[in-house]
Amino acid sequence: MVLPTTYVSGLLLLLAALVCLGSWPTLFKAAGRWRFELFYIDFAVAALIVAVLAAVTVGTLGSEMAFTDRMLVAGRSAQVFAVGAGVVFNLGNMLLLAAISLLGIAGAVPLGVGLALILACVLNFRAGNVFVLVAGIVALLITVVLAAAACRLRDIVVAAAAPKRAAKPGTKTSAAPGKAKTKKNAKGIIAAVLSGIPLGLFYPLAHRAMAGDFGLGPYAGVLLFAVGVLASTIVFNFYFLNIAIDGGALTFGAYFRGNARQHLLGMSAGALWAIGALCAALGAVVPDATGLSPALRVALPFFAGLLAVVWGLAAWKEFRGAAANARASIALTTVFFAAGLALAAIGIAG
């Protein structure tokens, strides 16, 4: 399999990971009123297709062992860890996408990813990193509080501006638009917070499966990770389609009522995510002799979360028209998120 062996190749892979992992949520926004559960079916299928194509092509070339040989060397336990990491990650990612459907990218990502990184920092305390990790955790905690406040402040303005609806005689009083918006944002904040738990727990499983001389390596590791993503998508969607986080209950048949553009956007998002995940995994195995900083290897994939927030604010104008205090809160969220990401990366990398 082909692996990066120079500083430039490693840096380019990490930059590609940043762009891909930070950009795929915009394709969900572009899909319009397409439910996240249905969008995610295409996402998971495309992710596995890309992982398979990468493994059977680039993963079999070069002087290193082919991905099939790495799977044999690593053994069953590593394979189970890789699939399990995909399942854990997928639960968090689906919840995050649910939160994005309710709060937007700029509101949901700092909440979910911020909490995930707090959990990752707590699990990676080591001598020499304590002060940097504590600073990163504090910045990320402030990020989470500010992001929730920004969503609530935007919600309060909408609720205050919403006109009251008079009920027709003989009918139940309908909920005001502001009240519906308040309930929707509350559900979004809960979904984002819950997404942070599995997103903060999957990495140790993935690292145990892929890293080391007897690990799966990037190609086999991402392939089995994607298997876990697709398999768990089918299982989790039995739940998500019925509880209907955003909208009414659906069946799997609703997937076939989507148009070609919606399916294409879902497939493109999954392909983009898989390319980003593979680039991040390849960037992590660049030899230390190249001089590529460990902190940089961690920081660039982390900053994908910040790029996603920028997409939400700049491209989708998610806080356009919000009150000044809501815009100030989301601006501070972005600043503290950037600081927390940088400090967490330095702290974790050592």
Coordinates of C-alpha atoms in Angstrom, one line a residue:
M1 CA 0.0 0.0 0.0
V2 CA 1.1 3.6 -0.7
L3 CA 2.0 5.6 2.4
P4 CA 3.2 9.2 2.7
T5 CA 6.9 9.5 3.4
T6 CA 7.7 13.2 3.1
Y7 CA 6.8 16.4 5.0
V8 CA 5.0 17.8 2.0
S9 CA 2.9 14.7 1.3
G10 CA 1.9 14.5 4.9
L11 CA 1.0 18.2 5.1
L12 CA -1.1 18.0 1.9
L13 CA -3.0 15.0 3.2
L14 CA -3.8 16.7 6.5
L15 CA -4.9 19.9 4.7
A16 CA -7.1 17.7 2.5
A17 CA -8.6 16.1 5.6
L18 CA -9.4 19.5 7.0
V19 CA -11.2 20.6 3.9
C20 CA -13.1 17.4 3.3
L21 CA -14.1 16.8 6.9
G22 CA -15.1 20.4 7.4
S23 CA -17.1 20.7 4.2
W24 CA -19.4 17.7 3.9
P25 CA -22.1 19.1 6.2
T26 CA -22.7 21.9 3.7
L27 CA -24.0 19.3 1.2
F28 CA -26.6 18.3 3.8
K29 CA -27.7 22.0 3.9
A30 CA -27.8 22.1 0.1
A31 CA -30.2 19.1 0.1
G32 CA -32.9 21.4 1.4
R33 CA -35.9 19.7 3.2
W34 CA -34.4 16.2 2.9
R35 CA -34.5 14.4 6.2
F36 CA -31.2 13.6 7.8
E37 CA -32.1 9.9 8.3
L38 CA -32.6 9.5 4.5
F39 CA -29.6 11.7 3.6
Y40 CA -27.5 9.5 5.8
I41 CA -28.3 6.3 3.9
D42 CA -26.6 7.7 0.8
F43 CA -23.8 9.1 3.0
A44 CA -23.0 5.7 4.5
V45 CA -23.2 3.8 1.2
A46 CA -20.9 6.2 -0.6
A47 CA -18.4 6.2 2.3
L48 CA -18.1 2.4 2.1
I49 CA -17.7 2.6 -1.7
V50 CA -14.9 5.1 -1.5
A51 CA -13.2 3.1 1.3
V52 CA -13.4 -0.1 -0.8
L53 CA -12.1 1.6 -3.9
A54 CA -9.1 3.2 -2.0
A55 CA -8.3 -0.2 -0.4
V56 CA -8.3 -2.3 -3.6
T57 CA -6.4 0.3 -5.6
V58 CA -3.9 2.5 -3.7
G59 CA -4.1 0.1 -0.7
T60 CA -2.5 -2.7 -2.8
L61 CA 0.2 -0.7 -4.5
G62 CA 3.7 0.3 -3.3
S63 CA 6.3 -1.5 -1.3
E64 CA 4.3 -1.8 1.9
M65 CA 2.0 -4.7 2.7
A66 CA -1.3 -4.7 0.9
F67 CA -4.4 -3.9 3.0
T68 CA -5.4 -7.6 2.9
D69 CA -2.1 -8.6 4.4
R70 CA -2.5 -5.9 7.1
M71 CA -5.9 -7.4 8.0
L72 CA -4.3 -10.8 8.4
V73 CA -1.4 -9.5 10.5
A74 CA -3.7 -7.4 12.8
G75 CA -6.1 -10.3 13.5
R76 CA -9.7 -10.5 14.5
S77 CA -9.6 -8.3 17.6
A78 CA -8.3 -5.3 15.6
Q79 CA -11.0 -5.9 13.0
V80 CA -13.7 -5.9 15.6
F81 CA -12.3 -2.7 17.2
A82 CA -12.3 -0.9 13.8
V83 CA -15.9 -1.9 13.1
G84 CA -16.9 -1.0 16.6
A85 CA -15.3 2.4 16.3
G86 CA -17.3 3.0 13.2
V87 CA -20.5 2.1 15.0
V88 CA -19.7 4.4 18.0
F89 CA -18.7 7.2 15.7
N90 CA -21.8 6.8 13.5
L91 CA -24.2 7.2 16.5
G92 CA -22.5 10.5 17.3
N93 CA -22.4 11.7 13.7
M94 CA -26.1 10.9 13.1
L95 CA -27.0 12.8 16.2
L96 CA -24.8 15.7 15.1
L97 CA -26.5 15.7 11.7
A98 CA -29.9 15.7 13.5
A99 CA -28.7 18.7 15.5
I100 CA -27.6 20.5 12.3
S101 CA -31.0 20.0 10.8
L102 CA -32.5 21.8 13.8
L103 CA -29.8 24.4 14.8
G104 CA -27.7 24.8 11.6
I105 CA -24.1 24.0 11.2
A106 CA -22.8 27.0 13.2
G107 CA -24.9 26.2 16.2
A108 CA -24.6 22.4 16.3
V109 CA -20.9 21.8 15.5
P110 CA -19.4 23.8 18.4
L111 CA -21.8 22.1 20.8
G112 CA -21.3 18.5 19.6
V113 CA -17.6 18.6 18.5
G114 CA -16.7 20.9 21.5
L115 CA -18.1 18.3 24.0
A116 CA -16.5 15.5 22.1
L117 CA -13.1 17.1 22.4
I118 CA -13.6 17.9 26.0
L119 CA -14.2 14.2 26.6
A120 CA -11.2 13.3 24.4
C121 CA -9.0 15.7 26.4
V122 CA -10.1 14.2 29.7
L123 CA -9.3 10.7 28.5
N124 CA -5.8 11.9 27.3
F125 CA -4.4 13.5 30.3
R126 CA -0.7 12.9 30.5
A127 CA 2.3 14.3 32.4
G128 CA 3.6 17.4 30.7
N129 CA 0.3 18.1 29.0
V130 CA -1.9 18.9 31.9
F131 CA -1.8 22.7 31.8
V132 CA -2.3 22.9 28.1
L133 CA -5.1 20.4 28.2
V134 CA -6.8 22.3 31.0
A135 CA -6.6 25.5 29.1
G136 CA -8.1 23.7 26.0
I137 CA -10.9 22.2 28.1
V138 CA -11.8 25.6 29.6
A139 CA -11.9 27.2 26.1
L140 CA -14.1 24.4 24.8
L141 CA -16.4 24.6 27.8
I142 CA -16.8 28.3 27.1
T143 CA -17.4 27.4 23.5
V144 CA -20.2 25.1 24.4
V145 CA -21.9 27.6 26.7
L146 CA -21.6 30.4 24.1
A147 CA -23.0 28.2 21.3
A148 CA -26.0 27.2 23.3
A149 CA -26.6 30.8 24.3
A150 CA -26.3 31.9 20.7
C151 CA -28.9 29.4 19.6
R152 CA -31.2 30.4 22.5
L153 CA -30.8 34.1 21.8
R154 CA -31.6 33.6 18.1
D155 CA -34.6 31.6 19.2
I156 CA -35.9 34.2 21.6
V157 CA -35.9 36.9 18.9
V158 CA -37.8 34.6 16.6
A159 CA -40.3 33.8 19.3
A160 CA -40.8 37.4 20.2
A161 CA -41.3 38.4 16.6
A162 CA -43.7 35.6 15.7
P163 CA -47.3 36.6 15.3
K164 CA -50.0 34.9 17.4
R165 CA -52.4 32.6 15.7
A166 CA -56.0 32.7 16.7
A167 CA -57.7 29.3 16.8
K168 CA -60.8 28.7 14.7
P169 CA -64.0 28.0 16.6
G170 CA -64.3 24.3 17.5
T171 CA -60.6 23.6 17.1
K172 CA -57.6 23.3 19.4
T173 CA -55.4 26.3 19.8
S174 CA -52.5 25.9 17.4
A175 CA -48.9 26.4 18.7
A176 CA -47.4 29.8 17.8
P177 CA -44.5 29.7 15.4
G178 CA -42.2 31.1 18.2
K179 CA -43.2 28.3 20.6
A180 CA -42.6 25.7 17.9
K181 CA -39.2 27.2 17.1
T182 CA -38.3 27.2 20.9
K183 CA -39.1 23.5 21.1
K184 CA -37.2 22.7 17.9
N185 CA -34.0 24.5 19.2
A186 CA -34.3 22.8 22.6
K187 CA -34.3 19.4 20.8
G188 CA -31.4 20.5 18.6
I189 CA -29.3 21.4 21.7
I190 CA -30.1 18.1 23.3
A191 CA -29.2 16.2 20.1
A192 CA -25.9 18.1 19.8
V193 CA -24.9 17.5 23.4
L194 CA -25.7 13.8 23.1
S195 CA -23.7 13.5 19.9
G196 CA -20.6 14.7 21.8
I197 CA -20.4 11.5 23.9
P198 CA -19.9 8.9 21.2
L199 CA -17.9 11.3 19.1
G200 CA -15.5 11.7 22.0
L201 CA -15.3 7.9 22.6
F202 CA -14.7 6.4 19.2
Y203 CA -11.1 7.5 18.7
P204 CA -9.4 5.2 21.3
L205 CA -11.1 2.2 19.6
A206 CA -10.0 3.3 16.1
H207 CA -6.5 4.0 17.3
R208 CA -6.3 0.5 18.9
A209 CA -7.4 -1.0 15.7
M210 CA -5.2 0.9 13.2
A211 CA -2.0 2.0 15.0
G212 CA 1.3 0.1 15.5
D213 CA 3.2 -2.5 13.6
F214 CA 0.4 -5.0 14.2
G215 CA -2.5 -2.6 13.5
L216 CA -4.7 -2.5 10.4
G217 CA -3.2 0.6 9.0
P218 CA -5.1 3.4 7.2
Y219 CA -6.7 1.5 4.3
A220 CA -7.9 -1.6 6.0
G221 CA -8.8 0.4 9.1
V222 CA -10.9 3.0 7.2
L223 CA -12.6 0.2 5.2
L224 CA -13.7 -1.7 8.3
F225 CA -14.6 1.6 10.0
A226 CA -16.9 2.3 7.0
V227 CA -18.4 -1.1 7.3
G228 CA -19.4 -0.3 10.9
V229 CA -20.8 3.1 9.7
L230 CA -23.1 1.5 7.0
A231 CA -24.2 -1.5 9.2
S232 CA -25.1 0.8 12.1
T233 CA -26.9 3.3 9.9
I234 CA -29.5 0.6 9.0
V235 CA -29.9 -0.3 12.6
F236 CA -30.0 3.3 14.0
N237 CA -32.4 4.4 11.4
F238 CA -35.1 2.0 12.7
Y239 CA -35.0 4.2 15.8
F240 CA -34.4 7.6 14.2
L241 CA -37.1 7.2 11.6
N242 CA -39.6 6.4 14.3
I243 CA -38.8 8.9 17.0
A244 CA -38.6 11.6 14.2
I245 CA -36.3 14.2 15.8
D246 CA -37.2 16.6 13.1
G247 CA -40.6 15.9 11.5
G248 CA -43.1 13.0 11.6
A249 CA -42.3 9.3 11.7
L250 CA -41.2 7.7 8.4
T251 CA -40.5 4.3 6.9
F252 CA -37.5 3.3 4.8
G253 CA -39.8 3.6 1.8
A254 CA -39.5 7.4 2.1
Y255 CA -35.9 7.1 0.9
F256 CA -37.1 6.2 -2.6
R257 CA -39.2 9.4 -2.8
G258 CA -36.1 11.5 -2.9
N259 CA -35.0 13.2 -6.1
A260 CA -31.8 12.6 -7.9
R261 CA -30.2 15.8 -6.6
Q262 CA -30.8 14.8 -3.0
H263 CA -29.4 11.4 -3.4
L264 CA -26.4 12.8 -5.3
L265 CA -25.7 15.3 -2.5
G266 CA -25.9 12.5 0.1
M267 CA -23.5 10.3 -1.9
S268 CA -21.1 13.2 -2.4
A269 CA -21.1 14.0 1.3
G270 CA -20.3 10.4 2.2
A271 CA -17.5 10.3 -0.4
L272 CA -16.1 13.6 0.9
W273 CA -16.1 12.4 4.5
A274 CA -14.5 9.1 3.6
I275 CA -11.7 10.8 1.6
G276 CA -11.2 13.1 4.6
A277 CA -11.1 10.3 7.1
L278 CA -8.6 8.4 4.9
C279 CA -6.4 11.5 4.5
A280 CA -6.4 12.0 8.3
A281 CA -5.4 8.4 8.9
L282 CA -2.6 8.6 6.3
G283 CA -1.4 11.9 7.7
A284 CA -1.2 10.2 11.2
V285 CA 1.3 7.6 10.0
V286 CA 3.8 10.0 8.4
P287 CA 7.3 9.1 9.7
D288 CA 8.6 11.3 12.5
A289 CA 11.8 11.7 10.6
T290 CA 10.0 14.0 8.1
G291 CA 9.7 16.7 10.8
L292 CA 5.9 16.9 10.6
S293 CA 4.8 18.1 14.0
P294 CA 2.6 15.7 16.1
A295 CA 0.6 18.8 17.2
L296 CA 0.0 19.6 13.5
R297 CA -1.2 16.1 12.7
V298 CA -3.8 16.4 15.4
A299 CA -4.7 20.1 14.9
L300 CA -5.5 20.1 11.2
P301 CA -8.2 17.4 11.3
F302 CA -9.5 19.1 14.5
F303 CA -9.9 22.4 12.7
A304 CA -12.4 20.8 10.3
G305 CA -14.9 21.7 13.0
L306 CA -14.0 25.3 12.7
L307 CA -14.2 25.2 8.9
A308 CA -17.7 23.8 9.2
V309 CA -18.7 26.7 11.4
V310 CA -17.3 29.2 8.9
W311 CA -19.3 27.5 6.2
G312 CA -22.5 27.8 8.3
L313 CA -21.9 31.5 9.0
A314 CA -20.4 32.7 5.7
A315 CA -22.1 30.5 3.1
W316 CA -25.4 29.8 4.7
K317 CA -25.8 33.0 6.7
E318 CA -27.3 31.0 9.6
F319 CA -27.3 33.9 12.0
R320 CA -28.3 36.6 9.5
G321 CA -31.1 38.7 10.9
A322 CA -30.5 37.5 14.5
A323 CA -30.3 40.0 17.3
A324 CA -27.0 41.7 18.0
N325 CA -26.4 39.6 21.2
A326 CA -27.0 36.4 19.3
R327 CA -24.4 37.5 16.6
A328 CA -22.0 38.5 19.3
S329 CA -22.4 35.1 21.0
I330 CA -21.7 33.2 17.9
A331 CA -18.7 35.3 17.0
L332 CA -17.2 34.7 20.5
T333 CA -18.1 31.0 20.0
T334 CA -16.0 30.9 16.9
V335 CA -13.0 32.6 18.6
F336 CA -13.1 30.3 21.7
F337 CA -13.7 27.2 19.5
A338 CA -10.5 28.0 17.5
A339 CA -8.5 28.6 20.7
G340 CA -9.9 25.4 22.2
L341 CA -9.1 23.3 19.1
A342 CA -5.5 24.6 19.0
L343 CA -4.9 24.0 22.7
A344 CA -6.5 20.6 22.7
A345 CA -4.3 19.5 19.8
I346 CA -1.2 20.7 21.4
G347 CA -2.1 19.1 24.7
I348 CA -3.1 15.7 23.2
A349 CA 0.0 15.6 20.9
G350 CA 2.3 16.5 23.7

